[in-house]
Short mmCIF file of C-alpha atoms and ligand atoms in Angstrom, two decimals:
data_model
loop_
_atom_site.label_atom_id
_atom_site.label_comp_id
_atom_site.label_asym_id
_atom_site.label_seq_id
_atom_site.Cartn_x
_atom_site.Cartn_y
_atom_site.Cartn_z
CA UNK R 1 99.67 89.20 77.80
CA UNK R 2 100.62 93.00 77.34
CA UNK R 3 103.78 94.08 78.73
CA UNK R 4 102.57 96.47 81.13
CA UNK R 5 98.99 96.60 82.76
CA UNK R 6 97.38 100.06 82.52
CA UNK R 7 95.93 101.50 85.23
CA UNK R 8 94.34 104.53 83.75
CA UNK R 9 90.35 105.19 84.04
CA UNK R 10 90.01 103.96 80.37
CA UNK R 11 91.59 100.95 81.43
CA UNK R 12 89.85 100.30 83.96
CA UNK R 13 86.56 101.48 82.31
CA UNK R 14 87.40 98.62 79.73
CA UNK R 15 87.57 95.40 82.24
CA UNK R 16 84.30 96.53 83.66
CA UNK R 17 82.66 97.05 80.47
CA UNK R 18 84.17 93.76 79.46
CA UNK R 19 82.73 91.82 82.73
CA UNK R 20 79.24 93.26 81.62
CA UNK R 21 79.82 92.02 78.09
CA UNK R 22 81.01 88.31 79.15
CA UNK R 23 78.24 88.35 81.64
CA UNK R 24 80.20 85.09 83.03
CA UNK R 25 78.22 82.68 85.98
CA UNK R 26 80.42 82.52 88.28
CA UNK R 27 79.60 79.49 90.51
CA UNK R 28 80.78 80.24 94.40
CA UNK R 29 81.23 77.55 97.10
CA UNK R 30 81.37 79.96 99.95
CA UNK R 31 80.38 80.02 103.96
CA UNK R 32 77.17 80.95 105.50
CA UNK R 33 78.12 84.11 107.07
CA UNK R 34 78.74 85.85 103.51
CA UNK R 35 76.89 83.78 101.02
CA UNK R 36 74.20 86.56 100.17
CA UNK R 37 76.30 89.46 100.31
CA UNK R 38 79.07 87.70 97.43
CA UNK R 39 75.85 86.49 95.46
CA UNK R 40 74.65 90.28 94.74
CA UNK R 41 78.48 91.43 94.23
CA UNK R 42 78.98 89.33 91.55
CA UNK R 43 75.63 90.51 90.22
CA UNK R 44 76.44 94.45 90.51
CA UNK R 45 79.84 93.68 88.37
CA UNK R 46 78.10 92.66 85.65
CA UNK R 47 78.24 88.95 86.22
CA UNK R 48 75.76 86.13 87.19
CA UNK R 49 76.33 83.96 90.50
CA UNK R 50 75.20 80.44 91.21
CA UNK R 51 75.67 79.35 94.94
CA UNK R 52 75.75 75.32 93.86
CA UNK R 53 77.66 73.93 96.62
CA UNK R 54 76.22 70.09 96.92
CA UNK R 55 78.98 67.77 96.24
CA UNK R 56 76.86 65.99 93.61
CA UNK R 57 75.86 68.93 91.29
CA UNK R 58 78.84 71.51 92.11
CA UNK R 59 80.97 69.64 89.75
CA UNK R 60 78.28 69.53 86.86
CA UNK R 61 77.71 73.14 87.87
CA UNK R 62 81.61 73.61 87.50
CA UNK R 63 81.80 72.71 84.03
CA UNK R 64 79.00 75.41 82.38
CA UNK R 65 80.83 78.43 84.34
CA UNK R 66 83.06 80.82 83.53
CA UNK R 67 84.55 80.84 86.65
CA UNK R 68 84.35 79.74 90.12
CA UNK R 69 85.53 80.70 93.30
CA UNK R 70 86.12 78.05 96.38
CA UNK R 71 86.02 79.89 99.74
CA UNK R 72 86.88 77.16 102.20
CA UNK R 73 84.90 78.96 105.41
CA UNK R 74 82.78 76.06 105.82
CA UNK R 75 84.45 73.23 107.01
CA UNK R 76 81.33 70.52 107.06
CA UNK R 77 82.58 67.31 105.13
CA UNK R 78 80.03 67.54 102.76
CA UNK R 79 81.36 71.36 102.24
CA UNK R 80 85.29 69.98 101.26
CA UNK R 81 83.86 67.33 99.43
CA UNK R 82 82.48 69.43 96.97
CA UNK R 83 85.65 72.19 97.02
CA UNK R 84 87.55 69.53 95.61
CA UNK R 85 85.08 67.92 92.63
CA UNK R 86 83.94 70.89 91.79
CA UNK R 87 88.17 72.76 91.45
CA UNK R 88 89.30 69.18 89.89
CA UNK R 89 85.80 69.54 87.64
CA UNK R 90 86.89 73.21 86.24
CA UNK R 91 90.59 73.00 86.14
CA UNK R 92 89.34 69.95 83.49
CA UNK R 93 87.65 72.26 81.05
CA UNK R 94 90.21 75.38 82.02
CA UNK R 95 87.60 77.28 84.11
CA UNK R 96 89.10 79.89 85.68
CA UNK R 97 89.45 78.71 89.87
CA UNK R 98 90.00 81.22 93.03
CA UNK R 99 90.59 79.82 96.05
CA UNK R 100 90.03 82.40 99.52
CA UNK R 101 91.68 80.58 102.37
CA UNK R 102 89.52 81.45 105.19
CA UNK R 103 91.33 80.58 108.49
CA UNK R 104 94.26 78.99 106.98
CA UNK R 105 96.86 77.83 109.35
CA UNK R 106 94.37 78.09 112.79
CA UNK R 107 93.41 74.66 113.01
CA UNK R 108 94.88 71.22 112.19
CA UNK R 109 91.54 70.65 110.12
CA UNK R 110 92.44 73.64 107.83
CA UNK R 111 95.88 72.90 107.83
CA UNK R 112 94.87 69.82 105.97
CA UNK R 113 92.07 70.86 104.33
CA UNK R 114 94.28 73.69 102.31
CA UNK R 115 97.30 71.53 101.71
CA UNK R 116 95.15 69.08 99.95
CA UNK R 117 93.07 71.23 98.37
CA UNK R 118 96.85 73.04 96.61
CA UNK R 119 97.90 69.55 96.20
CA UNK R 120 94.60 68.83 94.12
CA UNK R 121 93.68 71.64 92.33
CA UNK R 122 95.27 74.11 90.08
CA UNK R 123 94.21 77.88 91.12
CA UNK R 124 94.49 80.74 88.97
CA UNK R 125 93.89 82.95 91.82
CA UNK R 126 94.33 82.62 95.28
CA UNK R 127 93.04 86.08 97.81
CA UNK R 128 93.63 86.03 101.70
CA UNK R 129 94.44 88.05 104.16
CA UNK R 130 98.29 89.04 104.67
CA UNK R 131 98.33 86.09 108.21
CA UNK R 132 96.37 83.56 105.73
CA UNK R 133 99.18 84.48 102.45
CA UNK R 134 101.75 84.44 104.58
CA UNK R 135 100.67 80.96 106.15
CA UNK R 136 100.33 79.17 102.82
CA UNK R 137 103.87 80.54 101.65
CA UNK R 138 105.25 78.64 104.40
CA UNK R 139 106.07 80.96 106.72
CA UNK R 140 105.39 81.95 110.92
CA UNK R 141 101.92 83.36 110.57
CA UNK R 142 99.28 84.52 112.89
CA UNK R 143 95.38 83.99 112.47
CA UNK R 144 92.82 83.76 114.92
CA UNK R 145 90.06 82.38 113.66
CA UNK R 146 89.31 84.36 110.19
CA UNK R 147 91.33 87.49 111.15
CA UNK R 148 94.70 88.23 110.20
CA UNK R 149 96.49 89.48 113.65
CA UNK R 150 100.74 90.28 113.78
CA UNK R 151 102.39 92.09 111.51
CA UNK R 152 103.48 91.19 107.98
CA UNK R 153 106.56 93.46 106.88
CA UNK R 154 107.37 90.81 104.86
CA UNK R 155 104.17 89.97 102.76
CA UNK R 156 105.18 91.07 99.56
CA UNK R 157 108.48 88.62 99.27
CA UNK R 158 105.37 85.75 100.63
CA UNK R 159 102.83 86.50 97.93
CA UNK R 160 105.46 86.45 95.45
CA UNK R 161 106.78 82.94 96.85
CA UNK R 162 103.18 81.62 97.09
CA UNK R 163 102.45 82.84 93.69
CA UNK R 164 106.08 81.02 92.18
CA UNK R 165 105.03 77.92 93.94
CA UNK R 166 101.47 77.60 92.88
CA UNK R 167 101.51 79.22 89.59
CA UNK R 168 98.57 81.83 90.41
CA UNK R 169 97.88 85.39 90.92
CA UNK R 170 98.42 85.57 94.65
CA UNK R 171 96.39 88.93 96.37
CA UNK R 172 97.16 89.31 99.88
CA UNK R 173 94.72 92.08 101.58
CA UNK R 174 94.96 94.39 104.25
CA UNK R 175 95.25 98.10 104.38
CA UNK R 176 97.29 98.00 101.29
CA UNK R 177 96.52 95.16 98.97
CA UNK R 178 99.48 93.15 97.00
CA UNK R 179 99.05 91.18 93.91
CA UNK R 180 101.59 88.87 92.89
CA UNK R 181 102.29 87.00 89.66
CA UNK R 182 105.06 85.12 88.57
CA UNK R 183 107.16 87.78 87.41
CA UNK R 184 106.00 91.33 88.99
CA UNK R 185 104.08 92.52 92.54
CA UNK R 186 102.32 95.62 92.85
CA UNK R 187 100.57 97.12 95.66
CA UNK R 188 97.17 98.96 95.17
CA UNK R 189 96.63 101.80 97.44
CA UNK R 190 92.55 101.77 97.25
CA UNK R 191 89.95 100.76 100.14
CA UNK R 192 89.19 102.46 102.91
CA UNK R 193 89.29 101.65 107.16
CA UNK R 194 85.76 100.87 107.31
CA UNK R 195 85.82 97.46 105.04
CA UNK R 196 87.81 96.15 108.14
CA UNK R 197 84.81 96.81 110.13
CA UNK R 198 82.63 94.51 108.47
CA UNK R 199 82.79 90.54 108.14
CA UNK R 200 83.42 89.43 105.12
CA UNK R 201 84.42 92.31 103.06
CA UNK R 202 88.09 90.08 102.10
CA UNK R 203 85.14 87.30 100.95
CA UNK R 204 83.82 89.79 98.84
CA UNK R 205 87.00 91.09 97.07
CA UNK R 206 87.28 86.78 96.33
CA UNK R 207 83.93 87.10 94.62
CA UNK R 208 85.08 90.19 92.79
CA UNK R 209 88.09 88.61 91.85
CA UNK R 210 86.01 85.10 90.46
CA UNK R 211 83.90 87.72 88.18
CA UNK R 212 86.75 89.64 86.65
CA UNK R 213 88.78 86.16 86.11
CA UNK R 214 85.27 84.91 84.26
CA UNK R 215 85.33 88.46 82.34
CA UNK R 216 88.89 88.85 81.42
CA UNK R 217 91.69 87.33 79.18
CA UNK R 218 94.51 87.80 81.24
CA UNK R 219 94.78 86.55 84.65
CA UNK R 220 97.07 89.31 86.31
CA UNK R 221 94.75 92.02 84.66
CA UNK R 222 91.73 90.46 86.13
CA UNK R 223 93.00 90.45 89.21
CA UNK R 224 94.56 93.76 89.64
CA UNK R 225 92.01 95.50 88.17
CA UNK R 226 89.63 93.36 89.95
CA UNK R 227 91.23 94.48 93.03
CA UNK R 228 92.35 97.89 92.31
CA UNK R 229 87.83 98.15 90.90
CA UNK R 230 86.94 96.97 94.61
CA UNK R 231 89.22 99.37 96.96
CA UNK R 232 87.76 102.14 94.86
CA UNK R 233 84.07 101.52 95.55
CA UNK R 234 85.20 100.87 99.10
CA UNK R 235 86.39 104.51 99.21
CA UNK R 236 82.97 105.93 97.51
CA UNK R 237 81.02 103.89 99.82
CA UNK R 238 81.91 106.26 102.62
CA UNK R 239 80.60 109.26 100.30
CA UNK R 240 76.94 107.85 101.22
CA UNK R 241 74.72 108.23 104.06
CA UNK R 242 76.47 106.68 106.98
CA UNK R 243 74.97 105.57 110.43
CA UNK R 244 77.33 103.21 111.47
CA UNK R 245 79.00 99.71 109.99
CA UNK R 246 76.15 97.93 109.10
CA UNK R 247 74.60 101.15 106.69
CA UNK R 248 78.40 100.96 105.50
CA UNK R 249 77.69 97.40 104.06
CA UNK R 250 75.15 98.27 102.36
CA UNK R 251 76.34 101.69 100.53
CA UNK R 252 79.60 99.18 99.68
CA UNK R 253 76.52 97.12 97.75
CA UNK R 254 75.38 100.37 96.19
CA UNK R 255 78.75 101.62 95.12
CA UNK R 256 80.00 98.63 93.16
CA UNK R 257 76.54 98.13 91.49
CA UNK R 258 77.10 102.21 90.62
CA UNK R 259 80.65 101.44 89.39
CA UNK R 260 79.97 101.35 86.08
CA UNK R 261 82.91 101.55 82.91
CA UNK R 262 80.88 105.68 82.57
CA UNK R 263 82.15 106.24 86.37
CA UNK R 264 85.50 104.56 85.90
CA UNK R 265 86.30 106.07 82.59
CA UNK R 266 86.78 109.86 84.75
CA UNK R 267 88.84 109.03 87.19
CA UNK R 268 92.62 108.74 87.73
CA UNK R 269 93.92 106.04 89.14
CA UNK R 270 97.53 105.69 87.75
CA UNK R 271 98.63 106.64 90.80
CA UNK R 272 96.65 103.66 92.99
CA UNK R 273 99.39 100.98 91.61
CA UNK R 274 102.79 100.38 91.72
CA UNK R 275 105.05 98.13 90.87
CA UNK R 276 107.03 96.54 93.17
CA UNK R 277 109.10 93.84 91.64
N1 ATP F 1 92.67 99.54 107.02
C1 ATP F 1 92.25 99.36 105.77
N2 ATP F 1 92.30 100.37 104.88
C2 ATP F 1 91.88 100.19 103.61
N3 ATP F 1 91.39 99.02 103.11
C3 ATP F 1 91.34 97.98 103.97
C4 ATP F 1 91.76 98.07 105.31
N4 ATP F 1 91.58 96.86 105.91
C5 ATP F 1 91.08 96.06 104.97
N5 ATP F 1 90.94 96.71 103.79
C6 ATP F 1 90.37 96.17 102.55
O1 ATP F 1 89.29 95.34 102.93
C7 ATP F 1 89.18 94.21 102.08
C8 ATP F 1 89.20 92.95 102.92
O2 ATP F 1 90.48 92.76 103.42
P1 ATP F 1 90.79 91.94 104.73
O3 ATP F 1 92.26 91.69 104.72
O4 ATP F 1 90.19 92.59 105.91
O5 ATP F 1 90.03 90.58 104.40
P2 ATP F 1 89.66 89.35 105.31
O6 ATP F 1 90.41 89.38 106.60
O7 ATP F 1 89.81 88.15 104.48
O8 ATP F 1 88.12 89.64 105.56
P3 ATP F 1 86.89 88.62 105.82
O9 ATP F 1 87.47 87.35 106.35
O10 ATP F 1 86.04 89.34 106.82
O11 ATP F 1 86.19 88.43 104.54
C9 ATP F 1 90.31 94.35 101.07
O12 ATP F 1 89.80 94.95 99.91
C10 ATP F 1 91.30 95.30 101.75
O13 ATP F 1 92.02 96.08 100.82
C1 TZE F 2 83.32 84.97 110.42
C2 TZE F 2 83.48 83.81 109.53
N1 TZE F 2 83.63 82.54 110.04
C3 TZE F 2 83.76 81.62 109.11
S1 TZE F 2 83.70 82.26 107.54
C4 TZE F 2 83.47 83.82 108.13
C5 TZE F 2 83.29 84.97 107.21
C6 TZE F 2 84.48 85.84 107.11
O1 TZE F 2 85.59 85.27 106.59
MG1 MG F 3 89.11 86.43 104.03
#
Protein backbone atom coordinates (compact mmCIF):
# COMPACT_ATOMS: atom_id res chain seq x y z
CA UNK A 1 0.00 0.00 0.00
CA UNK A 2 1.52 3.52 -0.91
CA UNK A 3 1.86 5.90 1.79
CA UNK A 4 -0.33 8.48 0.57
CA UNK A 5 -3.29 8.06 -1.99
CA UNK A 6 -3.13 10.58 -4.86
CA UNK A 7 -5.88 12.35 -5.79
CA UNK A 8 -4.70 14.07 -8.88
CA UNK A 9 -6.56 13.55 -12.45
CA UNK A 10 -3.69 11.13 -13.43
CA UNK A 11 -4.51 9.26 -10.51
CA UNK A 12 -7.60 9.01 -10.89
CA UNK A 13 -7.35 8.52 -14.72
CA UNK A 14 -5.24 5.36 -13.68
CA UNK A 15 -7.99 3.37 -11.37
CA UNK A 16 -10.44 3.87 -14.15
CA UNK A 17 -8.24 2.77 -16.82
CA UNK A 18 -7.30 -0.05 -14.52
CA UNK A 19 -11.17 -1.12 -13.86
CA UNK A 20 -11.43 -1.25 -17.79
CA UNK A 21 -8.30 -3.37 -17.95
CA UNK A 22 -9.41 -5.96 -15.06
CA UNK A 23 -12.79 -5.93 -16.62
CA UNK A 24 -13.78 -7.79 -13.15
CA UNK A 25 -17.69 -9.54 -12.88
CA UNK A 26 -18.80 -8.25 -10.18
CA UNK A 27 -21.69 -10.46 -8.90
CA UNK A 28 -24.47 -8.12 -6.93
CA UNK A 29 -27.17 -9.48 -4.56
CA UNK A 30 -29.17 -6.33 -4.49
CA UNK A 31 -33.13 -5.23 -4.03
CA UNK A 32 -35.70 -4.85 -6.64
CA UNK A 33 -36.09 -1.22 -6.61
CA UNK A 34 -32.35 -0.67 -7.97
CA UNK A 35 -31.34 -3.91 -9.51
CA UNK A 36 -31.22 -2.52 -13.22
CA UNK A 37 -29.91 0.74 -12.58
CA UNK A 38 -26.50 -0.96 -10.45
CA UNK A 39 -26.38 -3.67 -13.34
CA UNK A 40 -25.55 -0.89 -16.15
CA UNK A 41 -23.23 1.12 -13.54
CA UNK A 42 -21.04 -1.51 -13.12
CA UNK A 43 -21.10 -1.91 -16.90
CA UNK A 44 -20.27 1.95 -17.74
CA UNK A 45 -17.05 1.57 -15.23
CA UNK A 46 -15.59 -0.78 -17.19
CA UNK A 47 -16.73 -3.86 -15.36
CA UNK A 48 -19.17 -6.79 -15.98
CA UNK A 49 -22.25 -7.45 -13.52
CA UNK A 50 -24.03 -10.69 -12.81
CA UNK A 51 -27.32 -10.28 -10.73
CA UNK A 52 -27.08 -14.21 -9.35
CA UNK A 53 -28.96 -13.94 -6.25
CA UNK A 54 -30.56 -17.71 -5.80
CA UNK A 55 -29.20 -19.18 -2.73
CA UNK A 56 -28.12 -22.28 -4.66
CA UNK A 57 -25.96 -20.74 -7.49
CA UNK A 58 -24.91 -17.27 -5.74
CA UNK A 59 -22.26 -19.09 -3.93
CA UNK A 60 -20.89 -20.96 -7.13
CA UNK A 61 -21.36 -17.57 -8.77
CA UNK A 62 -19.26 -16.10 -5.76
CA UNK A 63 -16.28 -18.01 -6.38
CA UNK A 64 -15.52 -17.00 -10.41
CA UNK A 65 -15.90 -13.09 -9.45
CA UNK A 66 -13.79 -10.56 -8.80
CA UNK A 67 -15.89 -9.05 -6.52
CA UNK A 68 -19.25 -8.92 -5.09
CA UNK A 69 -21.36 -6.64 -3.44
CA UNK A 70 -24.33 -7.80 -0.83
CA UNK A 71 -26.99 -5.06 -0.57
CA UNK A 72 -29.31 -6.41 2.09
CA UNK A 73 -32.65 -4.33 0.72
CA UNK A 74 -34.47 -7.41 0.25
CA UNK A 75 -35.33 -9.04 3.22
CA UNK A 76 -37.22 -12.38 1.70
CA UNK A 77 -35.57 -15.52 3.44
CA UNK A 78 -34.55 -16.87 0.41
CA UNK A 79 -32.80 -13.24 -0.20
CA UNK A 80 -30.50 -13.61 3.38
CA UNK A 81 -29.99 -17.03 2.65
CA UNK A 82 -28.02 -16.39 -0.19
CA UNK A 83 -26.19 -12.95 1.38
CA UNK A 84 -24.62 -15.23 3.64
CA UNK A 85 -23.35 -18.42 1.21
CA UNK A 86 -22.55 -16.39 -1.26
CA UNK A 87 -20.07 -13.56 1.46
CA UNK A 88 -18.87 -16.93 3.38
CA UNK A 89 -18.33 -18.42 -0.49
CA UNK A 90 -15.94 -15.29 -1.52
CA UNK A 91 -14.30 -14.39 1.67
CA UNK A 92 -13.07 -18.38 0.99
CA UNK A 93 -11.22 -17.66 -2.19
CA UNK A 94 -10.38 -13.77 -0.98
CA UNK A 95 -13.00 -12.16 -3.29
CA UNK A 96 -13.26 -8.85 -2.57
CA UNK A 97 -17.02 -8.39 -0.41
CA UNK A 98 -19.11 -4.93 0.06
CA UNK A 99 -21.77 -4.98 2.13
CA UNK A 100 -24.60 -1.68 1.73
CA UNK A 101 -26.75 -1.86 4.83
CA UNK A 102 -30.00 -0.79 3.56
CA UNK A 103 -32.29 0.10 6.54
CA UNK A 104 -30.00 -0.95 9.18
CA UNK A 105 -31.18 -0.41 12.65
CA UNK A 106 -35.25 0.24 11.55
CA UNK A 107 -36.49 -3.05 12.23
CA UNK A 108 -35.78 -5.95 14.62
CA UNK A 109 -35.50 -8.16 11.33
CA UNK A 110 -32.53 -5.99 10.12
CA UNK A 111 -31.19 -5.61 13.34
CA UNK A 112 -30.55 -9.28 13.14
CA UNK A 113 -30.12 -9.76 9.79
CA UNK A 114 -26.85 -7.24 9.85
CA UNK A 115 -25.42 -8.46 13.10
CA UNK A 116 -25.25 -11.89 11.70
CA UNK A 117 -24.36 -11.13 8.53
CA UNK A 118 -20.83 -8.96 10.43
CA UNK A 119 -20.67 -11.90 12.61
CA UNK A 120 -20.39 -14.23 9.42
CA UNK A 121 -18.69 -12.60 6.90
CA UNK A 122 -15.55 -10.67 6.49
CA UNK A 123 -16.22 -7.28 4.38
CA UNK A 124 -13.67 -5.36 2.74
CA UNK A 125 -16.04 -2.62 2.26
CA UNK A 126 -18.96 -1.61 3.90
CA UNK A 127 -21.10 1.93 2.22
CA UNK A 128 -24.30 3.37 4.02
CA UNK A 129 -25.74 6.24 4.69
CA UNK A 130 -24.35 8.46 7.72
CA UNK A 131 -28.00 7.02 10.13
CA UNK A 132 -27.13 3.35 8.69
CA UNK A 133 -22.85 3.91 9.62
CA UNK A 134 -23.63 5.37 12.52
CA UNK A 135 -26.13 2.46 13.56
CA UNK A 136 -23.67 -0.35 12.90
CA UNK A 137 -20.86 1.54 14.96
CA UNK A 138 -23.04 1.19 17.83
CA UNK A 139 -24.31 4.29 18.34
CA UNK A 140 -28.13 6.37 18.73
CA UNK A 141 -29.05 6.46 15.09
CA UNK A 142 -32.02 7.49 13.12
CA UNK A 143 -33.43 5.69 9.88
CA UNK A 144 -36.74 5.54 8.61
CA UNK A 145 -37.07 3.05 6.42
CA UNK A 146 -33.96 3.43 3.82
CA UNK A 147 -33.36 7.15 4.58
CA UNK A 148 -30.93 8.51 6.82
CA UNK A 149 -32.97 11.33 8.97
CA UNK A 150 -31.10 13.37 12.30
CA UNK A 151 -28.04 14.71 12.20
CA UNK A 152 -24.63 13.05 12.35
CA UNK A 153 -21.91 15.64 13.67
CA UNK A 154 -20.26 12.84 14.78
CA UNK A 155 -19.95 10.42 11.71
CA UNK A 156 -16.48 10.63 11.07
CA UNK A 157 -15.27 9.34 14.78
CA UNK A 158 -18.33 6.30 13.76
CA UNK A 159 -16.91 5.30 10.41
CA UNK A 160 -13.60 5.21 11.85
CA UNK A 161 -14.92 2.96 14.88
CA UNK A 162 -16.93 0.77 12.44
CA UNK A 163 -14.01 0.50 10.20
CA UNK A 164 -11.45 -0.54 13.54
CA UNK A 165 -14.04 -3.04 14.50
CA UNK A 166 -14.69 -4.75 11.25
CA UNK A 167 -11.47 -4.39 9.54
CA UNK A 168 -12.98 -2.68 6.23
CA UNK A 169 -13.07 0.47 4.35
CA UNK A 170 -16.09 2.04 5.96
CA UNK A 171 -17.86 5.01 3.42
CA UNK A 172 -20.55 6.75 5.07
CA UNK A 173 -22.59 9.06 2.42
CA UNK A 174 -24.42 12.08 2.56
CA UNK A 175 -23.71 15.53 1.33
CA UNK A 176 -20.12 15.02 2.08
CA UNK A 177 -18.94 11.47 1.83
CA UNK A 178 -16.30 9.91 4.52
CA UNK A 179 -14.12 6.99 3.95
CA UNK A 180 -12.55 5.35 6.73
CA UNK A 181 -9.75 2.80 7.03
CA UNK A 182 -7.95 1.60 9.80
CA UNK A 183 -5.52 4.21 10.11
CA UNK A 184 -6.75 7.56 8.19
CA UNK A 185 -10.50 9.24 7.23
CA UNK A 186 -10.95 11.58 4.56
CA UNK A 187 -13.90 13.34 3.38
CA UNK A 188 -14.60 13.78 -0.43
CA UNK A 189 -16.30 16.93 -1.30
CA UNK A 190 -17.90 15.60 -4.83
CA UNK A 191 -21.76 14.88 -5.67
CA UNK A 192 -24.21 17.10 -6.11
CA UNK A 193 -28.08 17.83 -4.29
CA UNK A 194 -29.87 16.13 -6.92
CA UNK A 195 -28.48 12.34 -6.22
CA UNK A 196 -30.60 12.81 -2.97
CA UNK A 197 -33.54 13.16 -5.14
CA UNK A 198 -33.43 9.90 -6.59
CA UNK A 199 -33.82 6.29 -4.93
CA UNK A 200 -31.08 4.47 -4.93
CA UNK A 201 -28.30 6.66 -5.94
CA UNK A 202 -26.29 5.45 -2.23
CA UNK A 203 -27.06 1.69 -3.97
CA UNK A 204 -25.30 2.81 -6.80
CA UNK A 205 -22.12 4.34 -5.22
CA UNK A 206 -22.15 0.32 -3.45
CA UNK A 207 -22.03 -0.98 -6.99
CA UNK A 208 -19.34 1.51 -7.89
CA UNK A 209 -17.51 0.70 -4.99
CA UNK A 210 -17.83 -3.53 -5.77
CA UNK A 211 -16.25 -2.59 -9.40
CA UNK A 212 -13.31 -0.53 -8.26
CA UNK A 213 -12.60 -3.21 -5.28
CA UNK A 214 -12.72 -6.00 -8.36
CA UNK A 215 -10.33 -3.45 -10.40
CA UNK A 216 -7.91 -2.34 -7.83
CA UNK A 217 -5.01 -3.61 -5.57
CA UNK A 218 -5.52 -1.65 -2.69
CA UNK A 219 -8.65 -1.54 -0.82
CA UNK A 220 -8.61 2.17 0.54
CA UNK A 221 -7.66 3.33 -3.09
CA UNK A 222 -10.55 1.52 -4.54
CA UNK A 223 -12.72 2.94 -2.44
CA UNK A 224 -11.80 6.50 -2.33
CA UNK A 225 -11.29 6.80 -5.70
CA UNK A 226 -14.29 4.76 -6.26
CA UNK A 227 -16.11 7.28 -4.35
CA UNK A 228 -14.35 10.42 -5.03
CA UNK A 229 -15.00 8.81 -9.45
CA UNK A 230 -18.89 8.74 -8.49
CA UNK A 231 -19.52 12.36 -6.77
CA UNK A 232 -17.79 13.68 -9.84
CA UNK A 233 -20.11 12.25 -12.50
CA UNK A 234 -22.87 13.20 -10.10
CA UNK A 235 -21.78 16.85 -10.55
CA UNK A 236 -21.49 16.51 -14.60
CA UNK A 237 -24.74 14.88 -14.66
CA UNK A 238 -26.39 18.20 -13.96
CA UNK A 239 -24.36 19.71 -17.07
CA UNK A 240 -27.00 17.65 -19.30
CA UNK A 241 -30.40 18.28 -20.41
CA UNK A 242 -32.51 18.40 -17.31
CA UNK A 243 -36.41 18.12 -17.00
CA UNK A 244 -36.75 17.07 -13.68
CA UNK A 245 -35.37 13.95 -11.31
CA UNK A 246 -36.15 11.21 -13.30
CA UNK A 247 -34.09 12.80 -16.74
CA UNK A 248 -31.44 13.38 -13.82
CA UNK A 249 -31.14 9.51 -13.43
CA UNK A 250 -30.57 8.94 -16.51
CA UNK A 251 -27.80 11.74 -17.50
CA UNK A 252 -26.12 10.20 -13.98
CA UNK A 253 -26.12 6.78 -16.38
CA UNK A 254 -24.63 8.82 -19.20
CA UNK A 255 -22.00 10.59 -17.20
CA UNK A 256 -20.29 7.64 -15.56
CA UNK A 257 -20.40 5.59 -18.84
CA UNK A 258 -18.63 9.11 -20.33
CA UNK A 259 -16.16 9.07 -17.40
CA UNK A 260 -13.55 7.68 -19.02
CA UNK A 261 -9.44 7.68 -17.65
CA UNK A 262 -9.25 10.64 -21.19
CA UNK A 263 -11.95 12.80 -19.09
CA UNK A 264 -10.41 12.15 -15.70
CA UNK A 265 -6.85 12.63 -16.73
CA UNK A 266 -7.85 16.88 -17.17
CA UNK A 267 -9.27 17.58 -14.27
CA UNK A 268 -8.17 18.64 -10.76
CA UNK A 269 -9.35 17.10 -8.08
CA UNK A 270 -6.63 17.41 -5.33
CA UNK A 271 -8.68 19.62 -3.78
CA UNK A 272 -12.02 17.09 -3.52
CA UNK A 273 -10.12 15.06 -0.55
CA UNK A 274 -8.86 15.59 2.63
CA UNK A 275 -7.55 13.98 5.20
CA UNK A 276 -9.03 13.92 8.30
CA UNK A 277 -7.29 11.63 10.66
N1 LIG B 1 -26.89 16.93 -0.60
C1 LIG B 1 -26.00 16.21 -1.29
N2 LIG B 1 -25.01 16.84 -1.96
C2 LIG B 1 -24.09 16.12 -2.66
N3 LIG B 1 -24.09 14.76 -2.76
C3 LIG B 1 -25.06 14.11 -2.09
C4 LIG B 1 -26.05 14.76 -1.33
N4 LIG B 1 -26.87 13.83 -0.79
C5 LIG B 1 -26.41 12.65 -1.19
N5 LIG B 1 -25.31 12.79 -1.97
C6 LIG B 1 -24.56 11.72 -2.64
O1 LIG B 1 -25.52 10.79 -3.09
C7 LIG B 1 -25.03 9.46 -3.00
C8 LIG B 1 -25.99 8.62 -2.19
O2 LIG B 1 -25.92 9.01 -0.86
P1 LIG B 1 -27.09 8.81 0.18
O3 LIG B 1 -26.50 9.02 1.52
O4 LIG B 1 -28.28 9.60 -0.22
O5 LIG B 1 -27.38 7.25 -0.03
P2 LIG B 1 -28.58 6.35 0.47
O6 LIG B 1 -29.39 7.03 1.52
O7 LIG B 1 -28.00 5.04 0.81
O8 LIG B 1 -29.41 6.23 -0.88
P3 LIG B 1 -30.35 5.03 -1.42
O9 LIG B 1 -30.81 4.26 -0.23
O10 LIG B 1 -31.47 5.75 -2.11
O11 LIG B 1 -29.56 4.22 -2.36
C9 LIG B 1 -23.62 9.59 -2.43
O12 LIG B 1 -22.70 9.57 -3.49
C10 LIG B 1 -23.62 10.96 -1.75
O13 LIG B 1 -22.34 11.56 -1.76
C1 LIG C 1 -36.64 2.24 -1.44
C2 LIG C 1 -36.00 0.96 -1.12
N1 LIG C 1 -36.63 0.04 -0.31
C3 LIG C 1 -35.91 -1.05 -0.12
S1 LIG C 1 -34.44 -1.03 -0.96
C4 LIG C 1 -34.76 0.50 -1.60
C5 LIG C 1 -33.82 1.16 -2.53
C6 LIG C 1 -33.05 2.26 -1.90
O1 LIG C 1 -32.22 1.91 -0.90
MG1 LIG D 1 -28.22 3.15 0.78
Amino acid sequence: MTDEIEATGEALARSLAEVREAEPLVQQLTNEVTKNDLANVTLSWGALPVMADAPGEAPEMAELAGAILLNTGRMTESNVDALHAAGKAANGLDVPVVLDPVGAGTTPTRKEVHTSLLEEVEFDVINGNYGEITHLAGEEADVKGVESVGEYEEVTGSARALAETTGAVVVASGVEDVVAGSDRVYRVRAGDEMLSKVVGTGCMLGATLAAFSGGLEDGLSAALHGTLAYGLAGEHATDLEYNGPASYSVNLLDSIAGFTPGVAEELDPTDRIERVT
